[in-house]
Amino acid sequence: AAHDLPCQALLRLQLANPTNRCYLNSAFLACLWQAVVDERWGRIPAPWRQSILVNNVRPLAMLSFLLMGWRDVNVQHDLAEFLLLFLPRVTWLSTSASWEIRTEQDGLLHRQPSNHMPILMLNPAEGLQTSSLADAVQAWHSQAGVIVQALGLAPRDLVVQLPRFREADVGIVKHRIPLCLGPGLLRLPVFRGPNDASCYWITYTIRAALLHLGETTTSGHYRAALLDVRTQACWLTNDGVSAQPSVLSDSLIEENCYVLFCTRHQEADE
């Protein structure tokens, strides 16, 4: 395949983390991997491609322009919060998603204001309840039988924040429920039109899962799982070492997946 050489080059990278940049390394690798496996290697800036191929990548230097306005890069941050600033500046991805809540009462359609963000926040009211990704989507999509939440705009690239954390009386706590990502596909509802509460479903391929290890989003450690769904191959990254082969059912991935990078299939599923 045309992307085999770039894929191998990305898997060989050993991104240094002299301070607390694991969130940055993980996000950078996921953005690059999504482009490569989706045949968009040529859209990555040429100097970056050359650096990747010769295994000479220094993210902080390469991303200096894209990081303008971001507070202290050497302090651990919530990866999802960082992506809100970072993704709109990544020119080879198109991650602008919109979603909203609609209800039908007495024959009238009621629409809440749309959300327009580079990350879809999959946040069902009760948080993560089972190990099924489909269950989490359904709980987000339909509430109390009358409230419907769905995408209004389904971008080619979709980044999804999973309900790994929730608010409790003691503060923000982490859901430890393992979340099964196999076989690497994510189905999401899309409204049929601007004045319609009915939906059709589309399928996204999961390209990467970003993992959070620790108790809070601003502490602990971030890693990435890079996927090739066609071959069911999976690799786990870590700072300072090349990616290592793994499996999507690895407990480290299932128990700590926090953000998904996905690519839309061309055809809708009715």
Coordinates of C-alpha atoms in Angstrom, one line a residue:
A1 CA 0.0 0.0 0.0
A2 CA 1.1 3.6 -0.7
H3 CA 1.1 4.5 3.0
D4 CA 3.2 1.5 4.3
L5 CA 6.5 3.3 4.4
P6 CA 5.0 6.4 6.2
C7 CA 3.2 4.1 8.6
Q8 CA 6.4 2.2 9.4
A9 CA 8.2 5.5 9.9
L10 CA 5.6 6.8 12.3
L11 CA 5.7 3.6 14.3
R12 CA 9.5 3.9 14.7
L13 CA 9.4 7.5 16.1
Q14 CA 10.6 8.0 19.7
L15 CA 9.2 11.2 20.8
A16 CA 11.0 12.7 23.9
N17 CA 9.2 13.9 26.9
P18 CA 11.6 15.9 29.0
T19 CA 8.8 17.5 31.0
N20 CA 5.0 16.8 30.9
R21 CA 4.4 16.7 27.1
C22 CA 2.8 13.3 26.8
Y23 CA -0.5 14.9 26.0
L24 CA 1.2 16.8 23.1
N25 CA 3.1 13.7 21.8
S26 CA -0.1 11.6 21.8
A27 CA -2.2 14.2 20.0
F28 CA 0.5 14.8 17.4
L29 CA 0.9 11.1 16.6
A30 CA -2.8 10.6 16.3
C31 CA -3.1 13.5 13.8
L32 CA -0.3 12.2 11.7
W33 CA -1.5 8.6 11.8
Q34 CA -5.0 9.6 10.7
A35 CA -3.6 11.3 7.7
V36 CA -1.3 8.5 6.7
V37 CA -3.8 5.6 7.0
D38 CA -6.4 7.6 5.2
E39 CA -4.1 8.2 2.2
R40 CA -3.4 11.9 3.0
W41 CA 0.3 11.7 3.7
G42 CA 0.9 14.2 0.9
R43 CA -1.1 16.9 2.8
I44 CA 1.3 16.9 5.7
P45 CA 3.9 19.7 5.3
A46 CA 6.9 18.4 3.2
P47 CA 9.6 19.3 5.8
W48 CA 7.6 17.3 8.4
R49 CA 7.3 14.3 6.1
Q50 CA 11.1 14.4 5.6
S51 CA 11.7 14.6 9.3
I52 CA 9.4 11.6 9.9
L53 CA 11.1 9.4 7.3
V54 CA 14.5 10.0 8.8
N55 CA 13.3 9.7 12.4
N56 CA 14.2 13.2 13.4
V57 CA 11.0 14.6 14.8
R58 CA 11.0 17.3 17.5
P59 CA 7.3 18.1 18.1
L60 CA 7.8 21.3 20.1
A61 CA 9.9 22.9 17.3
M62 CA 7.7 21.6 14.5
L63 CA 4.5 22.8 16.2
S64 CA 5.6 26.1 17.5
F65 CA 3.3 28.1 15.2
L66 CA 0.3 25.8 15.9
L67 CA 0.9 26.2 19.7
M68 CA 0.6 30.0 19.7
G69 CA -1.7 31.1 22.5
W70 CA -1.5 27.8 24.4
R71 CA -0.5 28.2 28.0
D72 CA 2.6 26.5 29.5
V73 CA 3.3 23.6 27.1
N74 CA 5.5 21.9 29.7
V75 CA 2.7 21.4 32.3
Q76 CA 0.3 18.5 32.1
H77 CA -3.0 19.4 30.5
D78 CA -6.4 17.8 29.8
L79 CA -5.8 16.3 26.3
A80 CA -9.4 17.1 25.2
E81 CA -9.0 20.7 26.2
F82 CA -5.7 20.9 24.3
L83 CA -7.4 19.4 21.2
L84 CA -10.0 22.2 21.1
L85 CA -7.2 24.7 20.3
F86 CA -5.0 22.4 18.3
L87 CA -7.3 20.6 15.9
P88 CA -8.6 23.7 14.0
R89 CA -5.0 24.5 13.1
V90 CA -4.2 21.0 11.7
T91 CA -4.7 21.7 8.0
W92 CA -4.8 18.0 6.8
L93 CA -7.8 17.1 9.0
S94 CA -11.4 18.4 8.9
T95 CA -12.9 17.9 12.4
S96 CA -15.5 20.6 12.7
A97 CA -18.6 18.8 14.0
S98 CA -22.0 20.1 14.9
W99 CA -24.7 18.4 17.0
E100 CA -27.9 19.4 18.8
I101 CA -30.8 18.2 20.8
R102 CA -34.4 18.1 19.3
T103 CA -37.7 17.1 20.9
E104 CA -41.2 16.7 19.4
Q105 CA -44.1 17.7 21.5
D106 CA -47.7 18.1 20.4
G107 CA -46.6 17.8 16.8
L108 CA -44.1 20.7 17.1
L109 CA -40.3 20.4 16.8
H110 CA -38.2 22.1 19.4
R111 CA -34.5 22.6 18.7
Q112 CA -31.9 23.6 21.2
P113 CA -28.9 25.7 20.0
S114 CA -26.4 23.7 18.0
N115 CA -22.9 22.9 19.4
H116 CA -20.1 23.6 16.9
M117 CA -16.8 22.2 18.1
P118 CA -13.7 20.3 16.8
I119 CA -14.5 17.5 19.3
L120 CA -17.8 15.7 19.7
M121 CA -18.5 15.3 23.4
L122 CA -20.2 12.0 23.9
N123 CA -21.6 12.7 27.3
P124 CA -24.7 10.7 28.2
A125 CA -26.5 11.9 31.3
E126 CA -25.6 8.9 33.3
G127 CA -22.0 8.6 32.1
L128 CA -20.4 5.4 31.1
Q129 CA -22.7 2.5 32.2
T130 CA -21.6 -0.6 30.2
S131 CA -18.6 -1.8 28.3
S132 CA -20.5 -1.3 25.0
L133 CA -19.5 1.7 22.8
A134 CA -22.9 1.4 21.1
D135 CA -24.7 1.6 24.4
A136 CA -22.8 4.9 25.2
V137 CA -23.9 6.3 21.8
Q138 CA -27.5 5.2 22.3
A139 CA -27.6 6.8 25.8
W140 CA -26.3 10.0 24.3
H141 CA -28.7 9.9 21.4
S142 CA -32.0 9.1 23.1
Q143 CA -33.0 10.2 26.5
A144 CA -36.4 9.7 28.2
G145 CA -37.8 8.5 24.9
V146 CA -38.5 12.1 23.6
I147 CA -35.2 13.8 23.6
V148 CA -33.1 13.1 20.6
Q149 CA -29.4 14.2 20.2
A150 CA -27.6 13.7 16.9
L151 CA -25.0 15.2 14.5
G152 CA -26.2 17.9 12.3
L153 CA -22.9 18.0 10.4
A154 CA -20.9 14.8 10.1
P155 CA -17.3 15.7 9.2
R156 CA -14.9 13.5 7.3
D157 CA -12.7 13.4 10.4
L158 CA -14.3 13.1 13.8
V159 CA -12.6 13.3 17.2
V160 CA -14.8 12.0 20.0
Q161 CA -14.3 12.6 23.7
L162 CA -15.6 9.6 25.6
P163 CA -17.5 9.8 28.9
R164 CA -14.5 8.6 30.9
F165 CA -14.9 11.2 33.6
R166 CA -18.0 12.5 35.5
E167 CA -18.9 14.9 38.2
A168 CA -19.6 13.5 41.7
D169 CA -20.1 14.9 45.2
V170 CA -16.3 14.6 45.7
G171 CA -15.5 16.2 42.4
I172 CA -14.5 14.8 39.0
V173 CA -14.1 11.0 39.1
K174 CA -12.9 8.6 36.5
H175 CA -15.1 5.7 35.1
R176 CA -13.1 2.5 35.3
I177 CA -15.5 0.5 33.2
P178 CA -13.6 -1.2 30.3
L179 CA -15.0 0.1 27.0
C180 CA -14.8 -2.4 24.1
L181 CA -13.7 -0.7 20.9
G182 CA -13.7 -3.8 18.7
P183 CA -14.0 -4.2 15.7
G184 CA -12.8 -0.6 15.4
L185 CA -16.0 1.0 14.2
L186 CA -18.3 3.7 15.6
R187 CA -21.9 4.3 14.4
L188 CA -23.4 7.7 15.0
P189 CA -26.9 9.2 14.3
V190 CA -27.3 12.2 11.9
F191 CA -30.5 14.3 11.6
R192 CA -32.1 13.9 8.2
G193 CA -32.7 17.6 7.8
P194 CA -32.9 20.9 9.7
N195 CA -36.6 20.5 10.5
D196 CA -36.6 16.8 11.3
A197 CA -36.1 14.8 14.4
S198 CA -35.6 11.5 12.6
C199 CA -32.1 10.2 11.9
Y200 CA -30.0 8.0 9.7
W201 CA -26.8 6.4 10.9
I202 CA -23.3 6.6 9.6
T203 CA -20.2 4.5 10.3
Y204 CA -16.8 5.9 11.3
T205 CA -13.6 3.9 11.4
I206 CA -11.5 4.4 14.6
R207 CA -8.0 5.3 13.6
A208 CA -6.5 6.0 17.0
A209 CA -7.5 5.9 20.7
L210 CA -5.8 8.3 23.1
L211 CA -5.5 6.8 26.6
H212 CA -5.4 8.6 29.9
L213 CA -3.7 6.7 32.8
G214 CA -4.3 8.3 36.2
E215 CA -7.0 9.8 38.3
T216 CA -7.5 13.3 36.8
T217 CA -7.2 14.7 33.3
T218 CA -4.4 17.1 34.3
S219 CA -2.3 14.5 36.0
G220 CA -1.1 11.0 35.1
H221 CA 0.0 10.0 31.7
Y222 CA -1.2 10.0 28.1
R223 CA -0.5 7.4 25.4
A224 CA -1.9 6.5 22.0
A225 CA -3.2 3.3 20.4
L226 CA -2.8 3.5 16.7
L227 CA -5.1 1.2 14.6
D228 CA -5.3 -0.2 11.2
V229 CA -8.8 -1.7 11.0
R230 CA -8.3 -3.3 7.6
T231 CA -5.7 -5.7 9.1
Q232 CA -7.0 -5.5 12.7
A233 CA -3.5 -4.3 13.7
C234 CA -2.8 -2.1 16.7
W235 CA 0.2 -0.5 18.2
L236 CA 0.7 1.2 21.6
T237 CA 2.9 4.3 21.8
N238 CA 4.8 5.7 24.7
D239 CA 7.3 8.6 25.2
G240 CA 10.9 7.8 24.3
V241 CA 10.3 4.5 22.6
S242 CA 9.0 3.1 19.3
A243 CA 5.4 1.9 19.1
Q244 CA 4.8 -1.7 20.2
P245 CA 2.4 -4.2 18.7
S246 CA -0.8 -4.7 20.8
V247 CA -4.4 -5.7 20.3
L248 CA -7.6 -3.5 20.5
S249 CA -8.9 -5.7 23.4
D250 CA -5.8 -4.9 25.5
S251 CA -7.1 -4.0 29.0
L252 CA -4.9 -0.9 29.1
I253 CA -6.8 0.4 26.0
E254 CA -10.3 -0.7 27.1
E255 CA -9.9 0.8 30.6
N256 CA -8.3 4.1 29.7
C257 CA -9.5 5.1 26.3
Y258 CA -10.5 8.8 26.5
V259 CA -10.5 10.3 23.0
L260 CA -11.1 8.6 19.6
F261 CA -9.8 9.8 16.2
C262 CA -12.2 8.5 13.5
T263 CA -12.7 8.7 9.7
R264 CA -16.2 8.7 8.1
H265 CA -17.2 5.9 5.7
Q266 CA -18.3 7.1 2.3
E267 CA -21.8 5.5 2.5
A268 CA -24.5 6.0 5.1
D269 CA -26.2 3.2 7.0
E270 CA -30.0 3.7 7.0

